[in-house]
Amino acid sequence: MRPPASPQNDPRNDPSQGDLPTDTAAVPAARPRRRRGRLIGAISALVVVAVVAVGAVVYAQLQGNITTAPLRSDPDTSTGEPQLAEGDLNILLLGSDSRALASDGFGEDDGSERSDAMVLAHVSNDSTRIDAVQLPRDTVVNLPACDDTGRGSYGGGYGMLNSALEYGPACSVAAVEQLTGVTIDHFVQMDFEGFIGMVDAMGGIDVCLPEPLQDDHARLDLPAGAQSINGEQALALARTRHALAAESDIARLGHQQMVLSAIVQKATKSDVLVRPDRLYAFLDAVTSSMTVDPGLGGLTDLAGLAARVANVPMSSVTFVTMPTVPAPEDSDRVVPTADSDVIFRALVDDVPLVLTTDEVAPDTTVRTAPVQILNGAGVAGLASRVSEDATGYGYTVSGLANADPSDLTVITAADTPDAQQTAQALASELGLAVTVQTGDVDGVQILLGADYTELTSQPRATPPPSRPVDAVSRSADTDLCVG
């Protein structure tokens, strides 16, 4: 395996170089990748539900198209095989910029590979919501070490997120998990030709541009207004930088949201599923250019995912760009903000994202009385963990302290309306089936006893809500001529 180049010195990671289809620049370094341009992978799985209509011979051919790669570079870190039909799922969608393609229109293959697009798609436990978070490829992070899964090993280091793919999708999975704190259940990787073929097999997609866009580097020339575009044009629109006033990765993510929304709308409204010619072309284009983890390696696995995705209404498919600020050491690179942490925590807790643009009904829960938390369970750090949860719900924690050992968890409230209501709400939101006692305390006091872990062993009915975050976003059903 050749030694990696430095991500900071890689010409292909230089915004001034643009996204040239004929780019032949030097090999990039450690490859963390991005999964945004491939919600397409999850959305395209909708079509696999109809695979029973294409017959056994075609089924075998399509199954043979699919390439698999390990989900994790270290087998000991495996979290087990999640059930596609139930539970919440986190799927990393990777758009590969590999030039190892049948066509030479994208430049010479130099053996390198990065994630040109990365999207972290979260399917909610009840299959009513998909939150797809775009991870800017110019994000700089501390990349974890990756064992060899076929593309060499990487010792870890500071670099761009998109560079992790150089060492295989498992390295991208590790990098995104370290960045977000979200456990990835599956990944779907697709290359340029697969994207083009998929869009063409759908009969193109509809977009709407507020102004004409021209980019000779990306071979893009589109007028303003509503129009139908083919696969090559859709790829150029999603990748162009030079057509934008701010020639940056962040600037083009708005176009990627539009393209992804257009794909979702076309997939749910078109006649792809009922026309055998389009169905086969679609499935062939997707599967022949797709690399997935073994858990998605069969058409029946993709069908299981498709059955869930198909039930999610377009209005509940939300694309969100990870909030960022310029990196301190390089203004051409970005780092996540505190709002990003809120978004990732919402995915972990499987709660809806709340955006500052949302109309949210006022919360009438009373949480006004101060809360003191005492640790009588003998479990180190328990009071701090409970404090974090209580603060996440909106309570004011007035103090933490250790207490004499106690077998039982007790919540005591002052004899005032706000203290009593605060205590009742706290017990409910922490999932504690205990009776609130009235006592001589300031506000509310919770004594954590040895039974606390047992009391909270069942999933909470209401995880901590996500606070509103300011992020570029759009719903999949948004009018393409809006925003």
Tab-separated table of C-alpha atoms in Angstrom:
chain	number	residue	atom	x	y	z
A	1	MET	CA	0.000	0.000	0.000
A	2	ARG	CA	1.383	3.319	-0.982
A	3	PRO	CA	1.918	5.855	1.839
A	4	PRO	CA	-0.907	8.415	2.079
A	5	ALA	CA	-0.460	12.030	1.095
A	6	SER	CA	-1.313	14.747	3.566
A	7	PRO	CA	-5.010	15.781	3.346
A	8	GLN	CA	-3.951	19.386	3.806
A	9	ASN	CA	-1.554	19.215	0.847
A	10	ASP	CA	-3.753	17.180	-1.487
A	11	PRO	CA	-4.632	19.302	-4.560
A	12	ARG	CA	-7.907	17.417	-4.894
A	13	ASN	CA	-8.937	18.756	-1.497
A	14	ASP	CA	-8.093	22.353	-2.490
A	15	PRO	CA	-11.267	24.426	-3.039
A	16	SER	CA	-9.422	26.425	-5.702
A	17	GLN	CA	-9.238	23.274	-7.797
A	18	GLY	CA	-13.009	22.925	-8.018
A	19	ASP	CA	-14.732	19.658	-8.900
A	20	LEU	CA	-13.228	18.939	-12.287
A	21	PRO	CA	-14.610	15.837	-13.967
A	22	THR	CA	-11.147	15.495	-15.543
A	23	ASP	CA	-9.307	15.920	-12.235
A	24	THR	CA	-6.073	13.917	-12.211
A	25	ALA	CA	-4.511	15.407	-9.094
A	26	ALA	CA	-2.411	13.639	-6.493
A	27	VAL	CA	-3.508	10.861	-4.180
A	28	PRO	CA	-5.359	12.039	-1.057
A	29	ALA	CA	-4.622	11.023	2.480
A	30	ALA	CA	-6.561	9.374	5.227
A	31	ARG	CA	-10.040	9.272	3.818
A	32	PRO	CA	-13.018	10.163	5.993
A	33	ARG	CA	-15.940	10.327	3.692
A	34	ARG	CA	-19.313	11.745	3.276
A	35	ARG	CA	-22.644	10.193	3.112
A	36	ARG	CA	-24.995	12.860	1.868
A	37	GLY	CA	-25.316	12.220	-1.824
A	38	ARG	CA	-26.402	8.691	-1.087
A	39	LEU	CA	-29.672	8.946	0.687
A	40	ILE	CA	-30.163	7.959	-2.883
A	41	GLY	CA	-29.005	4.517	-1.859
A	42	ALA	CA	-31.695	4.201	0.810
A	43	ILE	CA	-34.351	5.816	-1.366
A	44	SER	CA	-33.501	3.597	-4.321
A	45	ALA	CA	-34.137	0.618	-2.070
A	46	LEU	CA	-37.835	1.479	-2.420
A	47	VAL	CA	-37.756	-0.039	-5.847
A	48	VAL	CA	-36.331	-3.339	-4.662
A	49	VAL	CA	-39.739	-4.127	-3.140
A	50	ALA	CA	-40.888	-4.829	-6.704
A	51	VAL	CA	-38.024	-7.170	-7.510
A	52	VAL	CA	-40.314	-10.191	-7.304
A	53	ALA	CA	-41.798	-8.999	-10.582
A	54	VAL	CA	-38.594	-9.382	-12.577
A	55	GLY	CA	-38.197	-13.168	-12.310
A	56	ALA	CA	-35.605	-15.588	-11.008
A	57	VAL	CA	-33.010	-15.158	-13.780
A	58	VAL	CA	-33.000	-11.390	-13.574
A	59	TYR	CA	-33.040	-11.627	-9.774
A	60	ALA	CA	-29.875	-13.702	-9.853
A	61	GLN	CA	-28.217	-11.230	-12.219
A	62	LEU	CA	-29.099	-8.253	-10.055
A	63	GLN	CA	-27.965	-10.087	-6.923
A	64	GLY	CA	-24.640	-10.759	-8.630
A	65	ASN	CA	-24.216	-7.023	-9.268
A	66	ILE	CA	-24.004	-6.140	-5.586
A	67	THR	CA	-20.561	-5.704	-4.022
A	68	THR	CA	-20.085	-5.955	-0.259
A	69	ALA	CA	-17.382	-4.628	2.061
A	70	PRO	CA	-16.960	-4.821	5.853
A	71	LEU	CA	-18.932	-2.406	7.993
A	72	ARG	CA	-16.130	-2.194	10.569
A	73	SER	CA	-12.404	-2.648	10.272
A	74	ASP	CA	-12.197	-4.251	13.718
A	75	PRO	CA	-14.572	-7.245	14.027
A	76	ASP	CA	-14.405	-6.958	17.817
A	77	THR	CA	-16.251	-3.616	17.629
A	78	SER	CA	-19.284	-5.139	15.893
A	79	THR	CA	-22.572	-4.200	17.541
A	80	GLY	CA	-24.400	-7.224	16.128
A	81	GLU	CA	-26.721	-7.442	13.165
A	82	PRO	CA	-29.567	-4.917	13.537
A	83	GLN	CA	-33.024	-5.917	12.359
A	84	LEU	CA	-33.972	-4.018	9.215
A	85	ALA	CA	-37.672	-4.434	9.892
A	86	GLU	CA	-37.713	-2.864	13.355
A	87	GLY	CA	-35.891	-0.399	15.574
A	88	ASP	CA	-34.252	2.848	14.537
A	89	LEU	CA	-31.559	2.625	11.841
A	90	ASN	CA	-28.583	4.805	10.971
A	91	ILE	CA	-27.315	4.417	7.421
A	92	LEU	CA	-24.216	6.141	6.080
A	93	LEU	CA	-24.601	7.080	2.414
A	94	LEU	CA	-21.328	7.607	0.568
A	95	GLY	CA	-20.887	9.145	-2.873
A	96	SER	CA	-17.544	7.923	-4.174
A	97	ASP	CA	-15.331	10.070	-6.426
A	98	SER	CA	-13.397	7.024	-7.657
A	99	ARG	CA	-12.323	7.278	-11.306
A	100	ALA	CA	-12.172	3.476	-11.667
A	101	LEU	CA	-15.157	3.640	-14.036
A	102	ALA	CA	-16.162	2.296	-17.426
A	103	SER	CA	-16.207	5.849	-18.800
A	104	ASP	CA	-13.082	8.016	-18.984
A	105	GLY	CA	-15.134	11.212	-18.808
A	106	PHE	CA	-14.323	11.785	-15.157
A	107	GLY	CA	-10.561	11.756	-15.478
A	108	GLU	CA	-7.785	9.234	-15.194
A	109	ASP	CA	-7.993	6.603	-12.477
A	110	ASP	CA	-5.059	7.134	-10.123
A	111	GLY	CA	-6.234	4.505	-7.633
A	112	SER	CA	-7.426	6.998	-5.018
A	113	GLU	CA	-10.938	7.375	-3.674
A	114	ARG	CA	-12.738	9.899	-1.478
A	115	SER	CA	-16.332	10.471	-0.434
A	116	ASP	CA	-17.547	13.266	-2.667
A	117	ALA	CA	-20.787	13.274	-0.690
A	118	MET	CA	-21.745	11.933	2.739
A	119	VAL	CA	-25.182	11.699	4.325
A	120	LEU	CA	-26.094	10.175	7.680
A	121	ALA	CA	-29.690	8.965	7.267
A	122	HIS	CA	-31.664	8.138	10.403
A	123	VAL	CA	-34.852	6.063	10.083
A	124	SER	CA	-36.938	6.452	13.224
A	125	ASN	CA	-37.960	3.484	15.342
A	126	ASP	CA	-41.608	3.795	14.262
A	127	SER	CA	-40.695	4.331	10.571
A	128	THR	CA	-42.525	7.662	10.451
A	129	ARG	CA	-39.481	9.902	9.923
A	130	ILE	CA	-36.170	10.079	8.064
A	131	ASP	CA	-33.625	12.720	9.088
A	132	ALA	CA	-30.769	12.924	6.579
A	133	VAL	CA	-27.785	14.955	7.776
A	134	GLN	CA	-25.292	16.149	5.157
A	135	LEU	CA	-21.718	15.964	6.396
A	136	PRO	CA	-19.569	18.520	4.523
A	137	ARG	CA	-16.582	16.790	2.950
A	138	ASP	CA	-14.319	19.707	3.938
A	139	THR	CA	-14.887	18.962	7.640
A	140	VAL	CA	-11.581	18.471	9.463
A	141	VAL	CA	-11.492	15.992	12.335
A	142	ASN	CA	-9.197	13.686	14.271
A	143	LEU	CA	-9.531	10.531	12.192
A	144	PRO	CA	-9.440	7.189	14.019
A	145	ALA	CA	-7.017	4.412	13.139
A	146	CYS	CA	-8.400	1.782	10.750
A	147	ASP	CA	-7.352	-1.835	10.297
A	148	ASP	CA	-6.796	-3.188	6.780
A	149	THR	CA	-10.030	-4.281	5.076
A	150	GLY	CA	-8.510	-4.523	1.610
A	151	ARG	CA	-7.220	-1.007	0.977
A	152	GLY	CA	-4.458	-0.854	3.554
A	153	SER	CA	-4.434	0.260	7.171
A	154	TYR	CA	-4.384	3.805	8.533
A	155	GLY	CA	-2.803	4.905	11.778
A	156	GLY	CA	-5.147	7.842	12.383
A	157	GLY	CA	-4.477	11.574	12.438
A	158	TYR	CA	-5.868	15.013	11.764
A	159	GLY	CA	-7.394	15.384	8.308
A	160	MET	CA	-10.485	15.861	6.161
A	161	LEU	CA	-13.502	13.673	6.756
A	162	ASN	CA	-13.819	12.687	3.101
A	163	SER	CA	-10.294	11.212	3.031
A	164	ALA	CA	-11.220	8.191	5.196
A	165	LEU	CA	-12.708	6.358	2.211
A	166	GLU	CA	-9.214	5.881	0.810
A	167	TYR	CA	-8.931	3.019	3.297
A	168	GLY	CA	-12.360	1.570	2.615
A	169	PRO	CA	-15.936	2.316	3.714
A	170	ALA	CA	-15.297	0.796	7.147
A	171	CYS	CA	-12.818	3.615	7.776
A	172	SER	CA	-15.463	6.167	6.744
A	173	VAL	CA	-17.926	4.511	9.124
A	174	ALA	CA	-15.400	4.750	11.981
A	175	ALA	CA	-14.665	8.412	11.210
A	176	VAL	CA	-18.352	9.393	11.111
A	177	GLU	CA	-19.091	7.480	14.311
A	178	GLN	CA	-16.247	9.297	16.067
A	179	LEU	CA	-17.441	12.665	14.756
A	180	THR	CA	-21.132	12.212	15.552
A	181	GLY	CA	-21.352	9.699	18.399
A	182	VAL	CA	-23.980	7.886	16.313
A	183	THR	CA	-23.626	4.119	15.820
A	184	ILE	CA	-23.810	3.273	12.112
A	185	ASP	CA	-25.897	0.178	11.315
A	186	HIS	CA	-25.296	0.032	7.549
A	187	PHE	CA	-23.584	1.884	4.727
A	188	VAL	CA	-24.382	2.332	1.035
A	189	GLN	CA	-21.698	3.544	-1.361
A	190	MET	CA	-22.321	4.596	-4.977
A	191	ASP	CA	-20.061	5.999	-7.706
A	192	PHE	CA	-20.635	8.686	-10.356
A	193	GLU	CA	-21.798	6.275	-13.064
A	194	GLY	CA	-24.277	4.647	-10.727
A	195	PHE	CA	-25.791	8.000	-9.845
A	196	ILE	CA	-26.110	8.964	-13.512
A	197	GLY	CA	-27.595	5.596	-14.442
A	198	MET	CA	-30.094	5.716	-11.609
A	199	VAL	CA	-31.383	9.175	-12.561
A	200	ASP	CA	-31.565	8.267	-16.254
A	201	ALA	CA	-33.440	5.048	-15.455
A	202	MET	CA	-36.024	7.163	-13.635
A	203	GLY	CA	-36.497	9.236	-16.776
A	204	GLY	CA	-34.595	12.198	-15.315
A	205	ILE	CA	-35.596	14.462	-12.445
A	206	ASP	CA	-37.271	17.870	-12.192
A	207	VAL	CA	-35.449	20.831	-10.666
A	208	CYS	CA	-35.984	24.564	-10.462
A	209	LEU	CA	-33.156	27.106	-10.519
A	210	PRO	CA	-33.499	30.767	-9.470
A	211	GLU	CA	-30.775	31.750	-11.961
A	212	PRO	CA	-28.859	30.151	-14.831
A	213	LEU	CA	-25.806	28.096	-13.893
A	214	GLN	CA	-22.718	27.602	-16.027
A	215	ASP	CA	-19.570	25.694	-15.107
A	216	ASP	CA	-17.236	24.571	-17.899
A	217	HIS	CA	-15.235	22.481	-15.442
A	218	ALA	CA	-18.302	20.424	-14.485
A	219	ARG	CA	-19.792	20.651	-17.994
A	220	LEU	CA	-22.856	22.333	-16.555
A	221	ASP	CA	-25.067	24.710	-18.542
A	222	LEU	CA	-28.599	25.060	-17.204
A	223	PRO	CA	-31.092	27.931	-17.644
A	224	ALA	CA	-33.103	29.480	-14.846
A	225	GLY	CA	-36.526	28.106	-13.996
A	226	ALA	CA	-38.266	24.760	-13.772
A	227	GLN	CA	-36.822	22.029	-15.998
A	228	SER	CA	-36.160	18.323	-16.359
A	229	ILE	CA	-32.525	17.205	-16.300
A	230	ASN	CA	-30.774	13.912	-17.045
A	231	GLY	CA	-28.276	11.984	-14.935
A	232	GLU	CA	-25.136	13.796	-16.112
A	233	GLN	CA	-26.758	17.171	-15.537
A	234	ALA	CA	-27.993	16.112	-12.088
A	235	LEU	CA	-24.492	15.001	-11.102
A	236	ALA	CA	-22.966	18.230	-12.399
A	237	LEU	CA	-25.573	20.291	-10.525
A	238	ALA	CA	-24.875	18.426	-7.261
A	239	ARG	CA	-21.085	18.784	-7.628
A	240	THR	CA	-20.530	22.231	-9.144
A	241	ARG	CA	-18.595	24.872	-7.219
A	242	HIS	CA	-17.494	27.269	-9.926
A	243	ALA	CA	-21.089	28.144	-10.847
A	244	LEU	CA	-21.623	29.512	-7.347
A	245	ALA	CA	-20.623	32.905	-6.006
A	246	ALA	CA	-19.006	31.241	-2.992
A	247	GLU	CA	-16.921	28.475	-4.531
A	248	SER	CA	-17.026	26.159	-1.545
A	249	ASP	CA	-18.241	22.764	-0.496
A	250	ILE	CA	-20.763	24.350	1.883
A	251	ALA	CA	-22.238	26.530	-0.873
A	252	ARG	CA	-23.064	23.557	-3.101
A	253	LEU	CA	-24.877	21.595	-0.388
A	254	GLY	CA	-28.073	23.540	-1.084
A	255	HIS	CA	-28.044	22.193	-4.647
A	256	GLN	CA	-27.476	18.703	-3.307
A	257	GLN	CA	-30.558	19.076	-1.108
A	258	MET	CA	-32.581	20.084	-4.159
A	259	VAL	CA	-31.300	17.148	-6.215
A	260	LEU	CA	-32.001	14.674	-3.413
A	261	SER	CA	-35.488	16.083	-2.900
A	262	ALA	CA	-36.118	15.790	-6.643
A	263	ILE	CA	-35.010	12.139	-6.595
A	264	VAL	CA	-37.314	11.327	-3.683
A	265	GLN	CA	-40.226	13.074	-5.398
A	266	LYS	CA	-39.602	11.289	-8.697
A	267	ALA	CA	-39.152	7.900	-7.018
A	268	THR	CA	-42.490	8.198	-5.238
A	269	LYS	CA	-44.461	9.751	-8.102
A	270	SER	CA	-42.984	8.174	-11.250
A	271	ASP	CA	-44.020	4.990	-13.037
A	272	VAL	CA	-40.661	3.290	-12.457
A	273	LEU	CA	-42.274	0.545	-10.387
A	274	VAL	CA	-44.906	-0.375	-12.973
A	275	ARG	CA	-42.790	-0.229	-16.155
A	276	PRO	CA	-40.595	-3.336	-16.466
A	277	ASP	CA	-38.105	-1.574	-18.763
A	278	ARG	CA	-37.522	1.265	-16.297
A	279	LEU	CA	-37.641	-1.038	-13.282
A	280	TYR	CA	-34.895	-3.304	-14.576
A	281	ALA	CA	-32.759	-0.383	-15.803
A	282	PHE	CA	-33.129	1.299	-12.431
A	283	LEU	CA	-32.245	-1.798	-10.424
A	284	ASP	CA	-29.364	-2.687	-12.730
A	285	ALA	CA	-27.890	0.832	-12.516
A	286	VAL	CA	-28.181	0.943	-8.740
A	287	THR	CA	-26.929	-2.540	-7.899
A	288	SER	CA	-24.053	-2.581	-10.404
A	289	SER	CA	-22.471	0.528	-8.892
A	290	MET	CA	-23.352	-0.086	-5.272
A	291	THR	CA	-21.141	-1.299	-2.426
A	292	VAL	CA	-22.905	-2.162	0.827
A	293	ASP	CA	-22.117	-3.884	4.103
A	294	PRO	CA	-22.983	-7.602	4.374
A	295	GLY	CA	-26.184	-6.773	6.249
A	296	LEU	CA	-27.541	-5.165	3.061
A	297	GLY	CA	-25.833	-7.617	0.715
A	298	GLY	CA	-28.975	-9.374	-0.521
A	299	LEU	CA	-31.878	-8.047	-2.558
A	300	THR	CA	-34.171	-9.348	0.161
A	301	ASP	CA	-32.251	-7.248	2.695
A	302	LEU	CA	-32.710	-4.165	0.540
A	303	ALA	CA	-36.385	-5.079	0.167
A	304	GLY	CA	-36.732	-5.139	3.947
A	305	LEU	CA	-35.246	-1.664	4.154
A	306	ALA	CA	-37.403	-0.529	1.243
A	307	ALA	CA	-40.575	-1.674	2.942
A	308	ARG	CA	-39.821	0.669	5.844
A	309	VAL	CA	-38.650	3.626	3.780
A	310	ALA	CA	-41.698	3.387	1.513
A	311	ASN	CA	-43.983	4.100	4.484
A	312	VAL	CA	-42.337	7.410	5.362
A	313	PRO	CA	-44.260	10.369	3.870
A	314	MET	CA	-42.195	12.873	1.881
A	315	SER	CA	-43.139	15.593	4.353
A	316	SER	CA	-41.300	13.602	7.030
A	317	VAL	CA	-38.072	13.190	5.036
A	318	THR	CA	-35.846	16.092	6.113
A	319	PHE	CA	-32.446	17.019	4.698
A	320	VAL	CA	-30.241	18.991	7.092
A	321	THR	CA	-26.715	20.294	6.573
A	322	MET	CA	-24.443	19.847	9.583
A	323	PRO	CA	-23.888	23.360	11.036
A	324	THR	CA	-20.255	24.419	10.779
A	325	VAL	CA	-17.844	27.315	11.206
A	326	PRO	CA	-14.473	27.855	9.494
A	327	ALA	CA	-11.674	25.797	11.006
A	328	PRO	CA	-9.363	27.959	13.196
A	329	GLU	CA	-6.218	26.900	11.319
A	330	ASP	CA	-7.697	26.997	7.776
A	331	SER	CA	-10.666	29.118	6.702
A	332	ASP	CA	-11.187	26.862	3.661
A	333	ARG	CA	-12.055	23.970	5.973
A	334	VAL	CA	-14.865	23.643	8.520
A	335	VAL	CA	-15.546	22.200	11.973
A	336	PRO	CA	-18.925	21.347	13.540
A	337	THR	CA	-20.706	23.731	15.909
A	338	ALA	CA	-22.581	23.102	19.163
A	339	ASP	CA	-25.784	22.890	17.105
A	340	SER	CA	-24.274	19.864	15.336
A	341	ASP	CA	-23.968	18.118	18.691
A	342	VAL	CA	-27.676	18.743	19.314
A	343	ILE	CA	-28.549	17.224	15.918
A	344	PHE	CA	-26.440	14.125	16.533
A	345	ARG	CA	-27.869	13.666	20.038
A	346	ALA	CA	-31.381	13.797	18.538
A	347	LEU	CA	-30.416	10.939	16.203
A	348	VAL	CA	-29.021	8.916	19.118
A	349	ASP	CA	-32.178	9.520	21.175
A	350	ASP	CA	-34.423	8.938	18.131
A	351	VAL	CA	-36.301	12.196	18.643
A	352	PRO	CA	-37.364	14.617	15.888
A	353	LEU	CA	-34.992	17.407	14.929
A	354	VAL	CA	-36.318	20.809	15.937
A	355	LEU	CA	-35.229	23.671	13.678
A	356	THR	CA	-35.464	27.368	14.456
A	357	THR	CA	-37.741	27.685	11.411
A	358	ASP	CA	-40.257	25.153	12.800
A	359	GLU	CA	-43.530	26.212	14.335
A	360	VAL	CA	-43.445	24.469	17.703
A	361	ALA	CA	-46.382	24.327	20.080
A	362	PRO	CA	-45.539	25.886	23.445
A	363	ASP	CA	-44.446	23.426	26.132
A	364	THR	CA	-46.814	23.742	29.088
A	365	THR	CA	-44.864	21.360	31.348
A	366	VAL	CA	-43.945	23.015	34.647
A	367	ARG	CA	-40.193	22.708	35.338
A	368	THR	CA	-39.685	25.909	37.317
A	369	ALA	CA	-38.669	24.588	40.767
A	370	PRO	CA	-34.928	23.972	41.359
A	371	VAL	CA	-33.851	20.310	41.536
A	372	GLN	CA	-31.204	18.897	43.889
A	373	ILE	CA	-29.837	15.445	43.029
A	374	LEU	CA	-28.393	13.161	45.740
A	375	ASN	CA	-26.499	9.955	44.932
A	376	GLY	CA	-27.310	7.225	47.436
A	377	ALA	CA	-26.926	4.387	44.926
A	378	GLY	CA	-23.184	3.952	45.341
A	379	VAL	CA	-22.707	4.240	41.573
A	380	ALA	CA	-19.945	6.689	40.667
A	381	GLY	CA	-21.082	9.515	38.405
A	382	LEU	CA	-24.782	8.598	38.558
A	383	ALA	CA	-25.896	11.986	39.867
A	384	SER	CA	-24.001	13.723	37.047
A	385	ARG	CA	-25.654	11.541	34.397
A	386	VAL	CA	-29.113	12.168	35.823
A	387	SER	CA	-28.303	15.880	35.984
A	388	GLU	CA	-27.432	15.905	32.279
A	389	ASP	CA	-30.758	14.242	31.437
A	390	ALA	CA	-32.740	16.602	33.668
A	391	THR	CA	-31.006	19.622	32.152
A	392	GLY	CA	-31.773	18.264	28.686
A	393	TYR	CA	-35.463	18.260	29.556
A	394	GLY	CA	-35.229	21.870	30.741
A	395	TYR	CA	-34.975	21.539	34.520
A	396	THR	CA	-32.703	23.739	36.632
A	397	VAL	CA	-30.353	21.553	38.684
A	398	SER	CA	-29.369	23.470	41.821
A	399	GLY	CA	-26.796	21.016	43.160
A	400	LEU	CA	-25.310	17.519	43.251
A	401	ALA	CA	-24.147	15.631	46.317
A	402	ASN	CA	-23.458	12.174	47.675
A	403	ALA	CA	-25.837	10.760	50.295
A	404	ASP	CA	-25.949	7.871	52.734
A	405	PRO	CA	-26.650	4.545	50.971
A	406	SER	CA	-30.326	4.056	50.131
A	407	ASP	CA	-32.139	1.052	48.702
A	408	LEU	CA	-34.960	3.149	47.265
A	409	THR	CA	-35.161	6.137	44.936
A	410	VAL	CA	-37.218	8.914	46.514
A	411	ILE	CA	-38.472	12.183	45.025
A	412	THR	CA	-39.483	14.862	47.535
A	413	ALA	CA	-41.098	18.196	46.713
A	414	ALA	CA	-41.930	21.303	48.700
A	415	ASP	CA	-45.595	21.954	49.416
A	416	THR	CA	-46.012	24.474	46.600
A	417	PRO	CA	-47.789	24.082	43.259
A	418	ASP	CA	-44.697	24.660	41.123
A	419	ALA	CA	-42.559	22.230	43.179
A	420	GLN	CA	-45.237	19.524	43.115
A	421	GLN	CA	-45.777	19.870	39.344
A	422	THR	CA	-42.029	20.013	38.689
A	423	ALA	CA	-41.509	16.807	40.689
A	424	GLN	CA	-44.325	14.970	38.918
A	425	ALA	CA	-42.991	15.998	35.504
A	426	LEU	CA	-39.424	15.048	36.461
A	427	ALA	CA	-40.477	11.576	37.580
A	428	SER	CA	-42.422	11.042	34.369
A	429	GLU	CA	-39.694	12.261	32.022
A	430	LEU	CA	-36.973	10.296	33.793
A	431	GLY	CA	-39.179	7.196	33.611
A	432	LEU	CA	-39.369	6.725	37.392
A	433	ALA	CA	-42.457	4.929	38.703
A	434	VAL	CA	-42.247	6.456	42.169
A	435	THR	CA	-44.708	8.472	44.241
A	436	VAL	CA	-43.701	12.061	44.901
A	437	GLN	CA	-43.482	12.809	48.629
A	438	THR	CA	-44.034	16.180	50.249
A	439	GLY	CA	-41.278	17.386	52.541
A	440	ASP	CA	-39.220	20.244	53.898
A	441	VAL	CA	-36.949	20.800	50.882
A	442	ASP	CA	-36.108	23.729	48.656
A	443	GLY	CA	-37.972	22.972	45.434
A	444	VAL	CA	-37.428	19.323	44.467
A	445	GLN	CA	-34.970	16.754	45.775
A	446	ILE	CA	-34.319	13.387	44.151
A	447	LEU	CA	-32.457	10.726	46.117
A	448	LEU	CA	-31.050	8.095	43.765
A	449	GLY	CA	-31.233	4.686	45.430
A	450	ALA	CA	-29.862	1.236	44.582
A	451	ASP	CA	-33.084	0.503	42.650
A	452	TYR	CA	-32.531	3.397	40.222
A	453	THR	CA	-30.988	1.264	37.461
A	454	GLU	CA	-33.820	-1.254	37.695
A	455	LEU	CA	-36.432	1.496	37.638
A	456	THR	CA	-34.975	2.954	34.436
A	457	SER	CA	-34.145	-0.334	32.671
A	458	GLN	CA	-37.084	0.101	30.292
A	459	PRO	CA	-36.939	2.640	27.406
A	460	ARG	CA	-38.368	5.999	28.313
A	461	ALA	CA	-41.656	7.007	26.789
A	462	THR	CA	-40.279	10.473	26.123
A	463	PRO	CA	-36.502	10.868	25.557
A	464	PRO	CA	-34.993	14.317	26.192
A	465	PRO	CA	-36.331	16.691	23.512
A	466	SER	CA	-34.023	18.314	20.997
A	467	ARG	CA	-33.612	22.061	21.386
A	468	PRO	CA	-34.124	24.163	18.221
A	469	VAL	CA	-31.039	24.402	16.008
A	470	ASP	CA	-30.180	26.793	13.195
A	471	ALA	CA	-29.332	24.715	10.103
A	472	VAL	CA	-29.845	24.764	6.346
A	473	SER	CA	-32.627	22.274	5.666
A	474	ARG	CA	-35.528	21.308	3.462
A	475	SER	CA	-38.285	18.717	3.488
A	476	ALA	CA	-38.411	16.261	0.586
A	477	ASP	CA	-41.881	17.521	-0.330
A	478	THR	CA	-40.835	21.172	-0.547
A	479	ASP	CA	-41.737	22.800	-3.864
A	480	LEU	CA	-38.573	22.600	-5.945
A	481	CYS	CA	-39.031	26.235	-6.975
A	482	VAL	CA	-38.932	27.338	-3.331
A	483	GLY	CA	-35.634	27.825	-1.527
